Amino acid sequence: MCADIVREGAVAYVELASEAAVRFPVLAPPAWTRLEPQTLSGEPAQALAARVHDPLWLLARQWQFGEFDGEDAGTPVAVELAAGARSLSAFMPEGHDARAIGPNDLIEPEAEAEPFTGATLRDRAEAGTLLAAMLADAGADIRPALVAACPLSVPADPSIPAMWLLLARGGIDGSTAATQIEDDSFLTSWATGADATVQQAARDWLTWFRGNIEPAANLGDCWQQARLEYGFSVRAGLGDDQRALRADAHDGGPVDWFSFDHDAAARIAVDADPAAAPPTQVAATVHATRLRYAGMPTTRLWRFEDGQVNFGMVEVQPHDLTRVAFLDFATVHADDWLIAPLDVPRGALIEMASVVYRTTFNERITVTDGNTGIEDFELFTLDAPGGTLRGLLVPPGGRNVMEGAAIEEVVFARDETANMVWAIEKRVQSPTGDSRERRLEPQPSDEFTTADATDLTYRLETQVPGWWIPMVPVANGNSGGFHLRKGSFTDQDASRGRILAPMPLDMFEEEVPREGVVVRRVPALVRDNQGHLRRWIARRVSVARGEANSALAWDSALRR
C-alpha cells in the first residue's frame, strides 16, 4: 500500500524493516507563532509531557516545532560595518548663547551646574587650605605669608556660628588668592622669590579653583523654573554639516540618547566657529554572534533551558501591548538576532553607512533598511519632525556621579483647605555653605487679646510661618488659564534660598500635582576621563508626600 501526498513540493520517506517500502507523507510544519493548548479535560499537562518512551511522539513534536526544516542558505560569519561619527562641538542652554565644548568635557556639569553667584565661606576657606598644601608639596612653606596677604573675612551675619570667627584668624581666602594669581601680584606679595615649580603649582591650583569653585565666566543656566526641569541643546558636527539635538525636558541625572530630539531646522553657532568637516569614518569587520540573554528559549526542543527566568509567569493582559510585544520577542523571535559590535567614540553622533555580512558560502550580502515609514518601531533613534534621525548618540556623560546630602529643599504642595499652593522652604544654604533648617526659626505667635466687656475677638487672618511662601495664581491673558507666581504676605521677600530666589518666579500650575513635588539642591562630584574631579550643584525633583495644611484661615471669631 503506497500513497504519495505532496504538499509544497516536499515528500519524505520512512524505510521500514520489511522489504516493502511504505511511504509516509511528512508535511511542512504549521506556520504559527504561538501555541495555545486546548484539551477536553482542561488540563494540558498530559499533552505537554515529554514522554521519552514514545519515539514517534518525540519526532512529531520536533516536526511540530519546525526542527526538520532546512534552508539552502549560509550562516552569517563575518560582518563589515561602516559608520560616520560627528563629534559634539557646541552646547547651548535654553534661552542663552551657545559655547564650544571639547572631547574632554562632560555633559552633566554643563547641563546642571548653576550660574556662579559667589563662593561660600567654607569653599573659600577649604580652597585656601588646599593652596597652602599644594605649595608646601612644591617645596614652599609660605602659609604665614598667605594668611597675611589673603585673610579670610567673615560677614556680619547672625546665622554664622561663632566658630567661624575663630577659624578666620588663621584662614586663607581662596577668592583673594585666585585674583592675585591671575594678575601676577602674588609674585610680589606672598610668593616673592618663588621658583618655577612653586609658580606652576599656584597656577594649577587656579585652574582647579576656576573650574570647580569660582568660575571666571558666568555661564548660562539650563534650569527651567516654570517646568522644574533642564533645557539645553547640543551640536554634532561643524558648520553646515551639523545636527542640532535638543533636550527640552531633562529631569536631571545621567544624560543619555533618549534625552534628545533632533531639531532639523535649528542651527547652532559659536564664536570662532571652525569650517565644516566631514564625519569621522568608523569601520570594523567582526564575527557575527547570536544574541543571548537570561531565560532565552533554546533552538532545540529537548534542550534544557535556564530555569531561573520563567517568562510564562509574567502576568499580562490582552490590552497590555508592551508586555505582549516583549514576551513575543523573548519567546518566539529571540534566536533570529545576531550581534555585531562596533566600537564608537564617546561624545559623538553615530550614523551607520553600511552593514554587509559574509556567509559560510562566501556570499556577500548587504543589509538594507527594513523600516520605510515614520510609524515603524525603532530603538536608539532620535525623534525629528516628520520622522526620525537614525543615529546613535553617545553623550560624553560621566558615570558614577556621587551626590551629597541636600543643601536646600523646597516642597511645592497644595493646601485644599486654604485653596492655596505653597512653596515650603524646609532647608536653605547658609553663608558658610552648610544647610540650615528654617523650621528652627521663631514661630508666629498665636496669642490674642480680647478687649474688656467683649466676648469675642475678630481676626482677619491667621499667620503662617515665614518659610511658607504663597504661590499666587495669575491669569494667562485671555486664554482662560493661569500660572503660579511667588507672592508674599508683606512687602518683603520671605524666601531665603536659591531655588525661590528669582523675582518674579513663575511656574506652570500643572507642575504641582496633588501629591506635591520636592525640589532639592545637591552637591555632585564626578571624575572625568582625564582623572580630574568636577564638582557642581545640581537640582533633583521628586514626588512629595501629599497635601499640606498651613492652618491659614480668614474672618475668625476667637473667644476670650
CSV table of C-alpha atoms in Angstrom, one decimal, residues 177-406:
chain,number,residue,atom,x,y,z
A,177,ALA,CA,44.4,84.3,46.3
A,178,ALA,CA,42.9,83.4,42.9
A,179,THR,CA,42.6,87.1,42.0
A,180,GLN,CA,46.3,87.7,42.9
A,181,ILE,CA,47.5,84.7,40.9
A,182,GLU,CA,45.6,85.9,37.8
A,183,ASP,CA,47.1,89.4,37.8
A,184,ASP,CA,50.6,88.1,38.9
A,185,SER,CA,50.6,90.2,42.0
A,186,PHE,CA,51.2,87.1,44.1
A,187,LEU,CA,54.8,87.2,42.9
A,188,THR,CA,55.4,90.4,44.9
A,189,SER,CA,53.2,89.6,47.9
A,190,TRP,CA,53.1,86.0,49.3
A,191,ALA,CA,55.3,84.2,46.6
A,192,THR,CA,58.3,86.6,46.5
A,193,GLY,CA,61.3,84.7,45.1
A,194,ALA,CA,59.3,81.6,44.3
A,195,ASP,CA,60.8,79.2,41.7
A,196,ALA,CA,59.1,77.9,38.6
A,197,THR,CA,57.8,74.8,40.4
A,198,VAL,CA,56.0,76.8,43.0
A,199,GLN,CA,54.6,79.2,40.4
A,200,GLN,CA,53.3,76.3,38.4
A,201,ALA,CA,51.7,74.7,41.5
A,202,ALA,CA,49.9,78.0,42.1
A,203,ARG,CA,48.6,78.1,38.5
A,204,ASP,CA,47.5,74.5,38.7
A,205,TRP,CA,45.5,75.3,41.8
A,206,LEU,CA,44.0,78.3,40.0
A,207,THR,CA,42.8,76.1,37.1
A,208,TRP,CA,41.1,73.8,39.6
A,209,PHE,CA,39.6,76.8,41.5
A,210,ARG,CA,38.1,78.4,38.4
A,211,GLY,CA,36.8,75.0,37.2
A,212,ASN,CA,35.1,73.9,40.4
A,213,ILE,CA,34.7,76.7,42.9
A,214,GLU,CA,34.6,80.1,41.3
A,215,PRO,CA,34.4,80.2,37.5
A,216,ALA,CA,35.7,83.2,35.8
A,217,ALA,CA,32.8,83.4,33.3
A,218,ASN,CA,29.2,83.2,34.3
A,219,LEU,CA,27.7,80.6,32.0
A,220,GLY,CA,24.0,80.3,31.0
A,221,ASP,CA,21.6,78.5,33.3
A,222,CYS,CA,19.8,75.4,31.8
A,223,TRP,CA,17.3,75.2,34.7
A,224,GLN,CA,13.7,76.0,33.6
A,225,GLN,CA,11.9,77.1,36.8
A,226,ALA,CA,8.4,77.1,35.1
A,227,ARG,CA,8.7,73.4,34.3
A,228,LEU,CA,11.1,72.2,37.0
A,229,GLU,CA,13.4,70.6,34.5
A,230,TYR,CA,16.5,71.3,32.4
A,231,GLY,CA,16.5,72.5,28.8
A,232,PHE,CA,19.5,72.6,26.6
A,233,SER,CA,20.8,71.7,23.1
A,234,VAL,CA,24.0,70.2,21.7
A,235,ARG,CA,25.5,70.3,18.2
A,236,ALA,CA,27.0,67.3,16.5
A,237,GLY,CA,29.4,68.3,13.6
A,238,LEU,CA,30.6,71.6,12.4
A,239,GLY,CA,29.3,74.4,10.2
A,240,ASP,CA,26.6,73.4,7.7
A,241,ASP,CA,27.3,69.7,8.3
A,242,GLN,CA,25.7,69.7,11.7
A,243,ARG,CA,22.9,68.0,13.6
A,244,ALA,CA,21.1,70.1,16.3
A,245,LEU,CA,19.9,67.9,19.1
A,246,ARG,CA,17.6,69.4,21.7
A,247,ALA,CA,16.8,68.2,25.3
A,248,ASP,CA,14.0,70.4,26.4
A,249,ALA,CA,12.6,68.1,29.2
A,250,HIS,CA,15.6,66.6,31.1
A,251,ASP,CA,14.7,65.8,34.7
A,252,GLY,CA,18.3,65.7,35.9
A,253,GLY,CA,20.8,62.9,36.4
A,254,PRO,CA,22.6,60.9,33.7
A,255,VAL,CA,22.1,62.3,30.1
A,256,ASP,CA,21.6,59.6,27.5
A,257,TRP,CA,20.4,59.3,23.9
A,258,PHE,CA,16.7,59.3,24.9
A,259,SER,CA,17.0,62.7,26.4
A,260,PHE,CA,17.3,64.3,23.0
A,261,ASP,CA,15.2,65.0,19.9
A,262,HIS,CA,16.6,66.1,16.5
A,263,ASP,CA,15.7,69.7,15.5
A,264,ALA,CA,16.3,69.7,11.8
A,265,ALA,CA,15.5,73.4,11.3
A,266,ALA,CA,17.9,74.7,14.1
A,267,ARG,CA,21.5,75.8,13.6
A,268,ILE,CA,23.8,76.3,16.5
A,269,ALA,CA,26.8,78.7,16.1
A,270,VAL,CA,29.6,79.7,18.4
A,271,ASP,CA,32.3,82.4,18.3
A,272,ALA,CA,35.3,81.5,16.2
A,273,ASP,CA,33.4,78.5,14.7
A,274,PRO,CA,35.7,76.4,12.5
A,275,ALA,CA,34.8,75.4,9.0
A,276,ALA,CA,32.6,72.4,8.3
A,277,ALA,CA,34.4,69.0,8.3
A,278,PRO,CA,33.1,65.6,7.1
A,279,PRO,CA,32.2,63.0,9.7
A,280,THR,CA,34.9,60.7,11.0
A,281,GLN,CA,34.8,57.3,9.4
A,282,VAL,CA,34.4,54.3,11.7
A,283,ALA,CA,34.8,50.8,10.2
A,284,ALA,CA,35.3,47.3,11.5
A,285,THR,CA,35.0,43.7,10.5
A,286,VAL,CA,33.7,41.4,13.3
A,287,HIS,CA,32.4,38.0,13.8
A,288,ALA,CA,28.6,37.6,13.9
A,289,THR,CA,27.5,36.1,17.3
A,290,ARG,CA,24.0,35.1,18.3
A,291,LEU,CA,22.1,37.2,20.8
A,292,ARG,CA,22.0,35.6,24.3
A,293,TYR,CA,20.1,36.7,27.4
A,294,ALA,CA,18.9,35.0,30.6
A,295,GLY,CA,15.8,32.9,30.1
A,296,MET,CA,16.2,32.8,26.4
A,297,PRO,CA,14.4,29.8,24.7
A,298,THR,CA,16.7,27.3,23.1
A,299,THR,CA,16.5,26.5,19.4
A,300,ARG,CA,16.1,22.8,20.1
A,301,LEU,CA,13.0,21.2,21.6
A,302,TRP,CA,14.8,18.8,24.0
A,303,ARG,CA,17.5,21.1,25.3
A,304,PHE,CA,17.1,22.2,28.9
A,305,GLU,CA,16.6,25.9,29.4
A,306,ASP,CA,17.5,28.3,32.2
A,307,GLY,CA,15.1,27.7,35.0
A,308,GLN,CA,15.9,30.9,36.8
A,309,VAL,CA,13.9,33.0,34.4
A,310,ASN,CA,10.3,31.9,33.5
A,311,PHE,CA,8.6,34.2,31.0
A,312,GLY,CA,5.5,32.1,31.4
A,313,MET,CA,5.0,33.5,34.9
A,314,VAL,CA,4.7,37.1,33.6
A,315,GLU,CA,1.3,38.5,34.3
A,316,VAL,CA,-0.1,40.1,31.1
A,317,GLN,CA,-3.5,41.2,29.8
A,318,PRO,CA,-4.6,41.4,26.2
A,319,HIS,CA,-4.6,45.2,26.3
A,320,ASP,CA,-1.1,45.4,27.7
A,321,LEU,CA,0.6,45.6,24.3
A,322,THR,CA,4.0,46.5,25.6
A,323,ARG,CA,4.3,43.3,27.7
A,324,VAL,CA,2.7,41.2,24.9
A,325,ALA,CA,5.3,42.5,22.4
A,326,PHE,CA,8.1,41.9,24.9
A,327,LEU,CA,7.1,38.3,25.6
A,328,ASP,CA,6.5,37.7,21.9
A,329,PHE,CA,10.1,38.7,21.1
A,330,ALA,CA,11.6,36.9,24.1
A,331,THR,CA,9.9,33.6,23.4
A,332,VAL,CA,9.4,33.5,19.7
A,333,HIS,CA,11.8,35.7,17.8
A,334,ALA,CA,14.8,35.7,20.1
A,335,ASP,CA,17.0,33.4,18.0
A,336,ASP,CA,16.6,35.5,14.9
A,337,TRP,CA,19.1,38.1,16.0
A,338,LEU,CA,22.8,38.5,15.7
A,339,ILE,CA,25.2,40.8,17.5
A,340,ALA,CA,27.9,42.7,15.6
A,341,PRO,CA,29.7,45.1,18.0
A,342,LEU,CA,31.2,48.3,16.7
A,343,ASP,CA,33.5,50.5,18.9
A,344,VAL,CA,32.5,54.1,18.6
A,345,PRO,CA,33.9,57.3,20.1
A,346,ARG,CA,32.2,59.0,23.1
A,347,GLY,CA,30.7,62.3,22.7
A,348,ALA,CA,29.5,61.8,19.1
A,349,LEU,CA,26.5,61.1,16.9
A,350,ILE,CA,27.0,57.8,15.0
A,351,GLU,CA,25.1,57.2,11.8
A,352,MET,CA,25.5,53.8,10.1
A,353,ALA,CA,26.6,53.9,6.4
A,354,SER,CA,26.6,50.3,5.5
A,355,VAL,CA,26.2,46.8,7.0
A,356,VAL,CA,27.5,43.9,4.9
A,357,TYR,CA,27.9,40.2,6.0
A,358,ARG,CA,29.5,37.2,4.6
A,359,THR,CA,28.1,33.7,4.9
A,360,THR,CA,29.7,30.2,5.1
A,361,PHE,CA,29.1,30.0,1.3
A,362,ASN,CA,31.3,33.2,0.9
A,363,GLU,CA,28.2,35.2,-0.2
A,364,ARG,CA,28.5,38.9,0.4
A,365,ILE,CA,25.0,40.3,1.3
A,366,THR,CA,24.2,44.0,2.0
A,367,VAL,CA,21.7,44.6,4.8
A,368,THR,CA,19.1,47.1,3.7
A,369,ASP,CA,17.0,49.4,5.9
A,370,GLY,CA,13.9,47.4,6.7
A,371,ASN,CA,11.9,50.4,8.0
A,372,THR,CA,10.3,52.6,5.5
A,373,GLY,CA,7.7,54.6,7.3
A,374,ILE,CA,7.7,57.1,10.2
A,375,GLU,CA,5.4,54.8,12.3
A,376,ASP,CA,7.9,51.9,12.3
A,377,PHE,CA,9.2,50.9,15.7
A,378,GLU,CA,12.9,51.6,16.3
A,379,LEU,CA,15.3,51.8,19.2
A,380,PHE,CA,18.2,54.2,19.6
A,381,THR,CA,16.9,56.7,17.1
A,382,LEU,CA,16.1,60.4,17.8
A,383,ASP,CA,12.6,61.8,17.1
A,384,ALA,CA,12.5,64.5,14.5
A,385,PRO,CA,9.7,66.5,12.7
A,386,GLY,CA,8.2,64.2,10.2
A,387,GLY,CA,10.3,61.1,11.0
A,388,THR,CA,13.4,60.1,12.9
A,389,LEU,CA,17.1,60.6,12.8
A,390,ARG,CA,18.6,57.1,12.5
A,391,GLY,CA,21.7,57.5,14.5
A,392,LEU,CA,23.1,56.5,17.9
A,393,LEU,CA,24.0,59.4,20.2
A,394,VAL,CA,26.8,58.7,22.7
A,395,PRO,CA,26.8,61.7,25.1
A,396,PRO,CA,30.0,62.5,26.9
A,397,GLY,CA,28.5,61.6,30.2
A,398,GLY,CA,30.2,60.9,33.5
A,399,ARG,CA,29.3,57.6,35.1
A,400,ASN,CA,29.0,57.0,38.8
A,401,VAL,CA,28.2,60.6,39.8
A,402,MET,CA,28.4,61.0,43.5
A,403,GLU,CA,25.7,63.2,45.2
A,404,GLY,CA,25.8,64.5,48.7
A,405,ALA,CA,23.1,65.4,51.1
A,406,ALA,CA,20.7,68.2,50.0
